[in-house]
mmCIF file of C-alpha atoms in Angstrom:
data_model
loop_
_atom_site.group_PDB
_atom_site.id
_atom_site.type_symbol
_atom_site.label_atom_id
_atom_site.label_comp_id
_atom_site.label_asym_id
_atom_site.label_seq_id
_atom_site.Cartn_x
_atom_site.Cartn_y
_atom_site.Cartn_z
ATOM 1 C CA MET Y 27 102.655 94.397 87.319
ATOM 2 C CA THR Y 28 105.406 96.553 87.104
ATOM 3 C CA ASP Y 29 107.219 98.133 89.852
ATOM 4 C CA ASP Y 30 105.730 101.622 89.076
ATOM 5 C CA GLU Y 31 102.268 100.515 89.056
ATOM 6 C CA CYS Y 32 102.808 98.675 92.432
ATOM 7 C CA ILE Y 33 103.948 101.729 93.900
ATOM 8 C CA LYS Y 34 101.600 103.623 92.744
ATOM 9 C CA ASN Y 35 98.555 101.579 93.477
ATOM 10 C CA THR Y 36 100.297 100.935 97.134
ATOM 11 C CA LEU Y 37 100.727 104.828 97.756
ATOM 12 C CA SER Y 38 97.208 105.234 97.005
ATOM 13 C CA GLY Y 39 95.745 103.105 99.305
ATOM 14 C CA ASP Y 40 96.113 99.627 98.478
ATOM 15 C CA THR Y 41 98.895 98.128 100.855
ATOM 16 C CA ASP Y 42 98.093 94.753 98.134
ATOM 17 C CA ALA Y 43 100.159 95.624 96.252
ATOM 18 C CA PHE Y 44 102.638 95.769 98.183
ATOM 19 C CA ARG Y 45 102.736 91.820 97.889
ATOM 20 C CA HIS Y 46 104.411 92.124 94.387
ATOM 21 C CA ILE Y 47 107.618 94.182 95.297
ATOM 22 C CA ILE Y 48 107.846 91.287 98.596
ATOM 23 C CA ARG Y 49 107.549 88.085 96.160
ATOM 24 C CA SER Y 50 110.042 89.922 93.182
ATOM 25 C CA TYR Y 51 112.793 90.664 95.233
ATOM 26 C CA SER Y 52 113.086 88.730 98.885
ATOM 27 C CA ASP Y 53 115.249 86.057 97.747
ATOM 28 C CA MET Y 54 117.820 88.720 96.182
ATOM 29 C CA SER Y 55 117.418 90.654 98.851
ATOM 30 C CA PHE Y 56 117.918 87.221 101.176
ATOM 31 C CA SER Y 57 120.673 86.351 99.230
ATOM 32 C CA LEU Y 58 122.512 89.874 100.278
ATOM 33 C CA ALA Y 59 121.983 89.731 103.644
ATOM 34 C CA VAL Y 60 123.023 85.904 104.580
ATOM 35 C CA SER Y 61 126.301 87.362 102.636
ATOM 36 C CA ILE Y 62 126.610 90.040 105.013
ATOM 37 C CA VAL Y 63 125.318 88.809 108.261
ATOM 38 C CA LYS Y 64 126.591 84.550 107.396
ATOM 39 C CA ASP Y 65 123.506 83.335 109.255
ATOM 40 C CA PRO Y 66 119.622 82.910 107.016
ATOM 41 C CA GLN Y 67 117.917 83.198 110.453
ATOM 42 C CA HIS Y 68 119.331 86.644 111.247
ATOM 43 C CA ALA Y 69 119.132 87.231 107.585
ATOM 44 C CA GLU Y 70 115.582 86.406 107.076
ATOM 45 C CA ASP Y 71 114.833 88.867 110.515
ATOM 46 C CA ILE Y 72 116.681 91.532 108.333
ATOM 47 C CA CYS Y 73 114.954 90.978 104.705
ATOM 48 C CA GLN Y 74 111.723 91.578 107.009
ATOM 49 C CA ASN Y 75 112.494 94.894 108.808
ATOM 50 C CA SER Y 76 114.011 96.126 105.303
ATOM 51 C CA PHE Y 77 110.657 95.634 103.353
ATOM 52 C CA ILE Y 78 109.081 97.154 106.320
ATOM 53 C CA LYS Y 79 111.590 100.370 106.469
ATOM 54 C CA ALA Y 80 110.294 100.205 102.466
ATOM 55 C CA PHE Y 81 107.208 100.050 102.839
ATOM 56 C CA ASN Y 82 107.277 102.989 105.147
ATOM 57 C CA GLY Y 83 109.708 104.891 103.457
ATOM 58 C CA LEU Y 84 108.243 104.440 100.160
ATOM 59 C CA SER Y 85 106.864 107.862 99.665
ATOM 60 C CA THR Y 86 110.126 109.141 99.150
ATOM 61 C CA PHE Y 87 111.465 106.304 96.871
ATOM 62 C CA LYS Y 88 111.646 109.266 93.865
ATOM 63 C CA GLY Y 89 112.248 106.718 90.899
ATOM 64 C CA LYS Y 90 115.631 107.945 90.100
ATOM 65 C CA SER Y 91 117.061 104.523 90.424
ATOM 66 C CA LYS Y 92 115.935 101.331 90.125
ATOM 67 C CA LEU Y 93 113.521 100.051 92.399
ATOM 68 C CA SER Y 94 115.837 96.790 93.073
ATOM 69 C CA THR Y 95 118.640 99.353 93.642
ATOM 70 C CA TRP Y 96 116.961 101.645 96.293
ATOM 71 C CA LEU Y 97 115.388 98.307 97.692
ATOM 72 C CA TYR Y 98 118.578 96.709 98.170
ATOM 73 C CA ARG Y 99 120.821 99.504 99.585
ATOM 74 C CA ILE Y 100 118.200 99.080 102.516
ATOM 75 C CA VAL Y 101 118.493 95.898 102.573
ATOM 76 C CA VAL Y 102 122.631 96.340 102.812
ATOM 77 C CA ASN Y 103 122.357 98.932 105.225
ATOM 78 C CA GLU Y 104 120.291 97.010 107.468
ATOM 79 C CA SER Y 105 122.658 94.340 107.137
ATOM 80 C CA PHE Y 106 125.452 96.011 107.998
ATOM 81 C CA ARG Y 107 123.720 97.970 110.901
ATOM 82 C CA TYR Y 108 123.248 94.603 112.213
ATOM 83 C CA GLN Y 109 126.558 93.397 111.562
ATOM 84 C CA LYS Y 110 128.229 96.579 113.344
ATOM 85 C CA LYS Y 111 126.101 95.832 116.906
ATOM 86 C CA GLN Y 112 126.909 92.202 116.464
ATOM 87 C CA SER Y 113 130.553 93.184 115.474
ATOM 88 C CA ASN Y 114 132.116 90.154 114.940
ATOM 89 C CA TRP Y 115 131.658 87.911 111.783
ATOM 90 C CA LYS Y 116 132.300 84.384 112.133
ATOM 91 C CA ALA Y 117 134.287 82.022 108.941
ATOM 92 C CA HIS Y 118 131.234 79.343 108.576
ATOM 93 C CA GLY Y 119 132.793 75.543 106.830
ATOM 94 C CA ASN Y 120 136.239 74.314 107.111
ATOM 95 C CA GLY Y 121 138.220 72.368 105.207
ATOM 96 C CA ASP Y 122 136.275 68.856 105.978
ATOM 97 C CA ASN Y 123 132.696 70.008 104.926
ATOM 98 C CA TYR Y 124 132.705 69.896 101.265
ATOM 99 C CA GLU Y 125 131.301 68.687 98.257
ATOM 100 C CA GLN Y 126 131.968 68.095 95.076
ATOM 101 C CA ILE Y 127 130.427 70.332 92.639
ATOM 102 C CA VAL Y 128 131.275 69.547 88.762
ATOM 103 C CA GLN Y 129 130.588 72.015 86.536
ATOM 104 C CA THR Y 130 130.249 71.847 82.790
ATOM 105 C CA ASN Y 131 131.528 74.987 80.811
ATOM 106 C CA ASP Y 132 130.107 75.554 77.150
ATOM 107 C CA SER Y 133 133.491 74.013 75.502
ATOM 108 C CA GLY Y 134 132.052 70.701 77.112
ATOM 109 C CA THR Y 135 135.660 70.434 79.677
ATOM 110 C CA VAL Y 136 134.585 69.760 82.961
ATOM 111 C CA SER Y 137 136.068 71.958 85.944
ATOM 112 C CA ASP Y 138 135.809 70.564 89.708
ATOM 113 C CA TYR Y 139 135.987 72.681 92.573
ATOM 114 C CA LYS Y 140 135.779 70.967 95.932
ATOM 115 C CA PHE Y 141 134.642 73.053 97.946
ATOM 116 C CA ASP Y 142 130.819 74.177 98.589
ATOM 117 C CA ILE Y 143 129.923 77.361 97.451
ATOM 118 C CA HIS Y 144 127.623 77.939 100.356
ATOM 119 C CA ASP Y 145 130.532 77.444 102.755
ATOM 120 C CA ALA Y 146 133.138 79.500 100.355
ATOM 121 C CA LEU Y 147 131.013 82.257 99.863
ATOM 122 C CA ALA Y 148 130.374 82.264 104.170
ATOM 123 C CA SER Y 149 134.356 82.146 104.477
ATOM 124 C CA LEU Y 150 134.894 85.732 102.935
ATOM 125 C CA SER Y 151 134.369 88.710 104.202
ATOM 126 C CA PRO Y 152 131.130 90.485 104.362
ATOM 127 C CA ASN Y 153 132.237 92.535 101.363
ATOM 128 C CA GLU Y 154 133.747 90.499 99.352
ATOM 129 C CA SER Y 155 130.648 87.947 99.176
ATOM 130 C CA LEU Y 156 128.178 91.199 98.762
ATOM 131 C CA ALA Y 157 130.043 92.153 95.948
ATOM 132 C CA LEU Y 158 129.837 89.322 94.389
ATOM 133 C CA THR Y 159 126.533 88.091 95.252
ATOM 134 C CA LEU Y 160 125.248 91.168 93.741
ATOM 135 C CA PHE Y 161 127.422 91.225 90.750
ATOM 136 C CA TYR Y 162 127.257 87.692 90.164
ATOM 137 C CA LEU Y 163 123.341 86.756 90.892
ATOM 138 C CA GLU Y 164 121.359 90.374 90.798
ATOM 139 C CA GLU Y 165 124.093 90.314 87.466
ATOM 140 C CA ASN Y 166 124.403 94.095 88.492
ATOM 141 C CA ASN Y 167 127.292 96.130 87.135
ATOM 142 C CA ILE Y 168 130.545 98.009 88.640
ATOM 143 C CA LYS Y 169 128.069 101.187 89.030
ATOM 144 C CA GLU Y 170 125.361 99.588 90.218
ATOM 145 C CA VAL Y 171 126.984 97.630 92.899
ATOM 146 C CA SER Y 172 128.484 100.987 93.680
ATOM 147 C CA GLU Y 173 125.161 102.393 94.292
ATOM 148 C CA ILE Y 174 123.715 99.906 96.681
ATOM 149 C CA THR Y 175 126.646 99.615 98.581
ATOM 150 C CA GLY Y 176 127.800 103.202 98.718
ATOM 151 C CA TRP Y 177 131.363 102.055 97.718
ATOM 152 C CA THR Y 178 133.211 104.428 95.114
ATOM 153 C CA SER Y 179 133.661 102.851 91.498
ATOM 154 C CA SER Y 180 137.657 102.322 92.068
ATOM 155 C CA ASN Y 181 136.779 100.652 95.855
ATOM 156 C CA THR Y 182 134.325 98.377 94.484
ATOM 157 C CA LYS Y 183 136.856 97.110 91.719
ATOM 158 C CA VAL Y 184 139.094 96.918 94.142
ATOM 159 C CA ILE Y 185 137.126 94.837 96.434
ATOM 160 C CA MET Y 186 135.838 92.134 93.295
ATOM 161 C CA HIS Y 187 139.208 91.848 92.506
ATOM 162 C CA ARG Y 188 140.144 90.450 95.555
ATOM 163 C CA ALA Y 189 136.759 88.748 96.521
ATOM 164 C CA ARG Y 190 136.824 86.435 92.626
ATOM 165 C CA LYS Y 191 140.651 85.877 93.619
ATOM 166 C CA ASN Y 192 139.368 84.228 96.875
ATOM 167 C CA LEU Y 193 136.304 82.579 96.022
ATOM 168 C CA ARG Y 194 138.849 80.922 93.481
ATOM 169 C CA LYS Y 195 141.395 79.720 96.132
ATOM 170 C CA LEU Y 196 138.813 78.680 98.417
ATOM 171 C CA LEU Y 197 136.790 76.442 95.817
ATOM 172 C CA ASN Y 198 139.993 74.991 95.189
ATOM 173 C CA GLY Y 199 140.105 74.512 99.036
ATOM 174 C CA GLU Y 200 142.821 76.252 99.130
ATOM 175 C CA SER Y 201 142.752 77.929 102.271
ATOM 176 C CA LEU Y 202 142.832 81.941 102.567
ATOM 177 C CA GLN Y 203 145.995 82.509 105.181
ATOM 178 C CA MET H 21 140.630 95.450 86.516
ATOM 179 C CA THR H 22 137.268 95.332 84.579
ATOM 180 C CA ASP H 23 133.875 95.321 85.275
ATOM 181 C CA GLU H 24 132.684 93.398 82.399
ATOM 182 C CA LEU H 25 132.332 89.615 82.741
ATOM 183 C CA LEU H 26 135.013 87.664 82.176
ATOM 184 C CA PRO H 27 134.925 84.395 80.107
ATOM 185 C CA SER H 28 136.542 82.991 83.392
ATOM 186 C CA ASP H 29 133.929 84.298 85.483
ATOM 187 C CA GLU H 30 131.215 82.509 83.789
ATOM 188 C CA ASP H 31 131.987 79.317 85.861
ATOM 189 C CA ILE H 32 131.246 81.507 88.895
ATOM 190 C CA ARG H 33 128.089 83.156 87.519
ATOM 191 C CA ALA H 34 126.672 79.775 86.804
ATOM 192 C CA LEU H 35 127.734 78.426 89.986
ATOM 193 C CA MET H 36 126.331 81.337 92.154
ATOM 194 C CA GLN H 37 123.199 81.460 89.945
ATOM 195 C CA LYS H 38 122.521 77.915 90.211
ATOM 196 C CA ASN H 39 123.233 77.756 93.694
ATOM 197 C CA GLY H 40 121.459 80.913 94.627
ATOM 198 C CA ARG H 41 119.991 81.335 98.053
ATOM 199 C CA LYS H 42 115.612 81.102 98.556
ATOM 200 C CA ILE H 43 114.111 82.277 101.435
ATOM 201 C CA SER H 44 112.951 78.685 103.833
ATOM 202 C CA SER H 45 110.438 80.103 105.299
ATOM 203 C CA PRO H 46 107.040 79.577 103.339
ATOM 204 C CA HIS H 47 104.807 82.541 105.520
ATOM 205 C CA PHE H 48 107.817 85.050 104.782
ATOM 206 C CA GLU H 49 105.431 87.507 102.701
ATOM 207 C CA ASN H 50 102.872 86.881 104.504
ATOM 208 C CA ALA H 51 104.246 88.105 108.113
ATOM 209 C CA VAL H 52 106.121 91.144 106.738
ATOM 210 C CA MET H 53 102.429 92.256 105.453
ATOM 211 C CA ASN H 54 100.836 91.608 108.791
ATOM 212 C CA LYS H 55 103.290 93.307 110.226
ATOM 213 C CA ILE H 56 103.137 96.099 108.132
ATOM 214 C CA LYS H 57 98.699 95.691 108.808
ATOM 215 C CA ASN H 58 99.775 96.280 112.464
ATOM 216 C CA GLU H 59 101.840 99.136 111.950
ATOM 217 C CA GLU H 60 99.343 100.712 110.002
ATOM 218 C CA ASP H 61 96.231 99.935 112.690
ATOM 219 C CA PHE H 62 98.356 101.197 115.246
ATOM 220 C CA ARG H 63 99.291 104.443 113.287
ATOM 221 C CA THR H 64 95.782 105.495 112.380
ATOM 222 C CA GLU H 65 94.759 104.523 116.235
ATOM 223 C CA VAL H 66 97.200 106.958 117.328
ATOM 224 C CA LEU H 67 96.380 109.430 115.126
ATOM 225 C CA LYS H 68 92.637 109.349 115.877
ATOM 226 C CA GLY H 69 93.879 109.680 119.475
ATOM 227 C CA LEU H 70 95.841 112.909 118.578
ATOM 228 C CA LYS H 71 93.286 114.818 116.807
ATOM 229 C CA ILE H 72 90.639 113.777 119.308
ATOM 230 C CA SER H 73 92.914 115.110 122.210
ATOM 231 C CA PHE H 74 94.229 118.376 119.972
ATOM 232 C CA TYR H 75 90.132 118.846 119.521
ATOM 233 C CA PHE H 76 89.383 119.045 123.438
ATOM 234 C CA PHE H 77 92.872 120.851 123.728
ATOM 235 C CA ILE H 78 91.722 123.959 121.586
ATOM 236 C CA THR H 79 87.953 123.868 122.810
ATOM 237 C CA ALA H 80 89.292 124.709 126.465
ATOM 238 C CA LEU H 81 91.855 127.284 125.016
ATOM 239 C CA MET H 82 89.067 129.066 123.589
ATOM 240 C CA ILE H 83 87.007 129.022 127.093
ATOM 241 C CA GLY H 84 90.513 130.080 128.771
ATOM 242 C CA ILE H 85 90.706 132.904 126.264
ATOM 243 C CA ALA H 86 86.738 133.574 126.597
ATOM 244 C CA TYR H 87 86.961 133.831 130.265
ATOM 245 C CA PHE H 88 90.250 136.048 130.241
ATOM 246 C CA LEU H 89 88.716 138.378 127.958
ATOM 247 C CA TRP H 90 85.118 138.943 130.214
ATOM 248 C CA THR H 91 87.149 139.364 133.493
ATOM 249 C CA ILE H 92 89.600 141.646 131.359
ATOM 250 C CA PHE H 93 86.350 143.862 130.408
ATOM 251 C CA SER H 94 84.489 144.046 133.627
ATOM 252 C CA GLN H 95 87.227 144.604 135.366
ATOM 253 C CA LEU H 96 88.093 147.553 133.118
ATOM 254 C CA SER H 97 85.551 149.715 134.429
ATOM 255 C CA HIS H 98 86.705 149.246 138.223
ATOM 256 C CA ASP H 99 90.820 150.105 138.663
ATOM 257 C CA PHE H 100 93.854 150.336 136.315
ATOM 258 C CA LEU H 101 95.835 146.954 137.686
ATOM 259 C CA SER H 102 93.950 144.398 137.370
ATOM 260 C CA PRO H 103 93.371 144.782 133.492
ATOM 261 C CA VAL H 104 97.476 144.593 133.391
ATOM 262 C CA PHE H 105 97.893 141.430 135.046
ATOM 263 C CA LEU H 106 94.991 140.272 133.422
ATOM 264 C CA ILE H 107 96.536 140.818 130.055
ATOM 265 C CA ILE H 108 99.413 139.583 131.028
ATOM 266 C CA GLY H 109 98.300 136.423 131.985
ATOM 267 C CA LEU H 110 96.397 136.551 128.995
ATOM 268 C CA PHE H 111 99.557 137.026 126.873
ATOM 269 C CA ILE H 112 101.384 134.362 128.320
ATOM 270 C CA PHE H 113 98.090 131.670 128.105
ATOM 271 C CA LEU H 114 98.085 132.610 124.558
ATOM 272 C CA VAL H 115 101.650 131.998 124.401
ATOM 273 C CA VAL H 116 101.275 128.759 125.526
ATOM 274 C CA GLY H 117 97.988 128.158 123.906
ATOM 275 C CA MET H 118 100.186 128.666 120.264
ATOM 276 C CA VAL H 119 103.262 126.489 121.209
ATOM 277 C CA ASN H 120 100.801 123.559 122.231
ATOM 278 C CA THR H 121 99.457 123.741 118.946
ATOM 279 C CA ASP H 122 102.655 124.141 117.155
ATOM 280 C CA ASN H 123 103.686 121.642 118.969
ATOM 281 C CA TYR H 124 100.083 118.608 117.865
ATOM 282 C CA HIS H 125 100.813 120.080 114.056
ATOM 283 C CA ARG H 126 104.038 119.643 114.184
ATOM 284 C CA VAL H 127 103.316 115.435 115.563
ATOM 285 C CA ILE H 128 100.040 115.063 113.679
ATOM 286 C CA SER H 129 101.522 115.964 110.336
ATOM 287 C CA THR H 130 105.250 113.554 111.123
ATOM 288 C CA PHE H 131 103.002 110.871 111.661
ATOM 289 C CA SER H 132 100.426 111.520 108.824
ATOM 290 C CA SER H 133 103.603 112.001 106.748
ATOM 291 C CA THR H 134 105.566 108.549 106.515
ATOM 292 C CA LYS H 135 102.959 107.208 104.135
ATOM 293 C CA SER H 136 100.504 109.529 102.590
ATOM 294 C CA PHE H 137 97.421 107.355 102.279
ATOM 295 C CA VAL H 138 97.047 107.138 106.088
ATOM 296 C CA ARG H 139 93.633 108.533 106.564
#
């Protein structure tokens, strides 16, 4: 079933059609929420609330953007709203807690990273980890990242540049200070 | 700064995609659907109650207007001042009735329009 069919069926009264949307987008929504709030438990609650909001507001989705863009925008807004309430974010992970990740690239050479990717993302600011998650995990381009986050294009590029730099530092076991 | 994936970013992309997060709870989907269903059921119940309340209100309003009209007509034949007060009272009653009817209409519309298919 395509997204458009799901939306049409849901708005016609077939509530179960919304399950397809939940199944398709729950993992990425969770990744986005975790990148902002840094806590998987709260991220799951935020995802639940976001999907309920999406369901209630489905009749307002005009189809001008992709459903994923619209939905992730809700998740991002909910996450930042939660984070603002909490008004703190803590860097998780420390220098002692690492595992070596061996990555082989196409040329056959091996690169070693000294820091776990999840810990590295948790150590970045919410904006930076969100930008990286949208760009690399969901493979959105800068314009799509801007649409989802509400940042300007130039701001998005600045955040991406900083995020890449800081992520590499963390993956190599360096500190951000 | 560029918005394209650089060759040097491929390792980051591969790392992130390999270690992408998944929701750990196996019942996430059912939990969301249950909440949605509960909200829908609640909304339907409230809407039903509002509509019944509105019908009672309209009935009471009509009875009130009918009583005023009957009293005015029966007073017209006797003196001048009493019908004036009765007409003022009827006017106030009508205004209050219209405002409340509009209120009900707004509440029912708002409650119905959040999802277009709620019956």
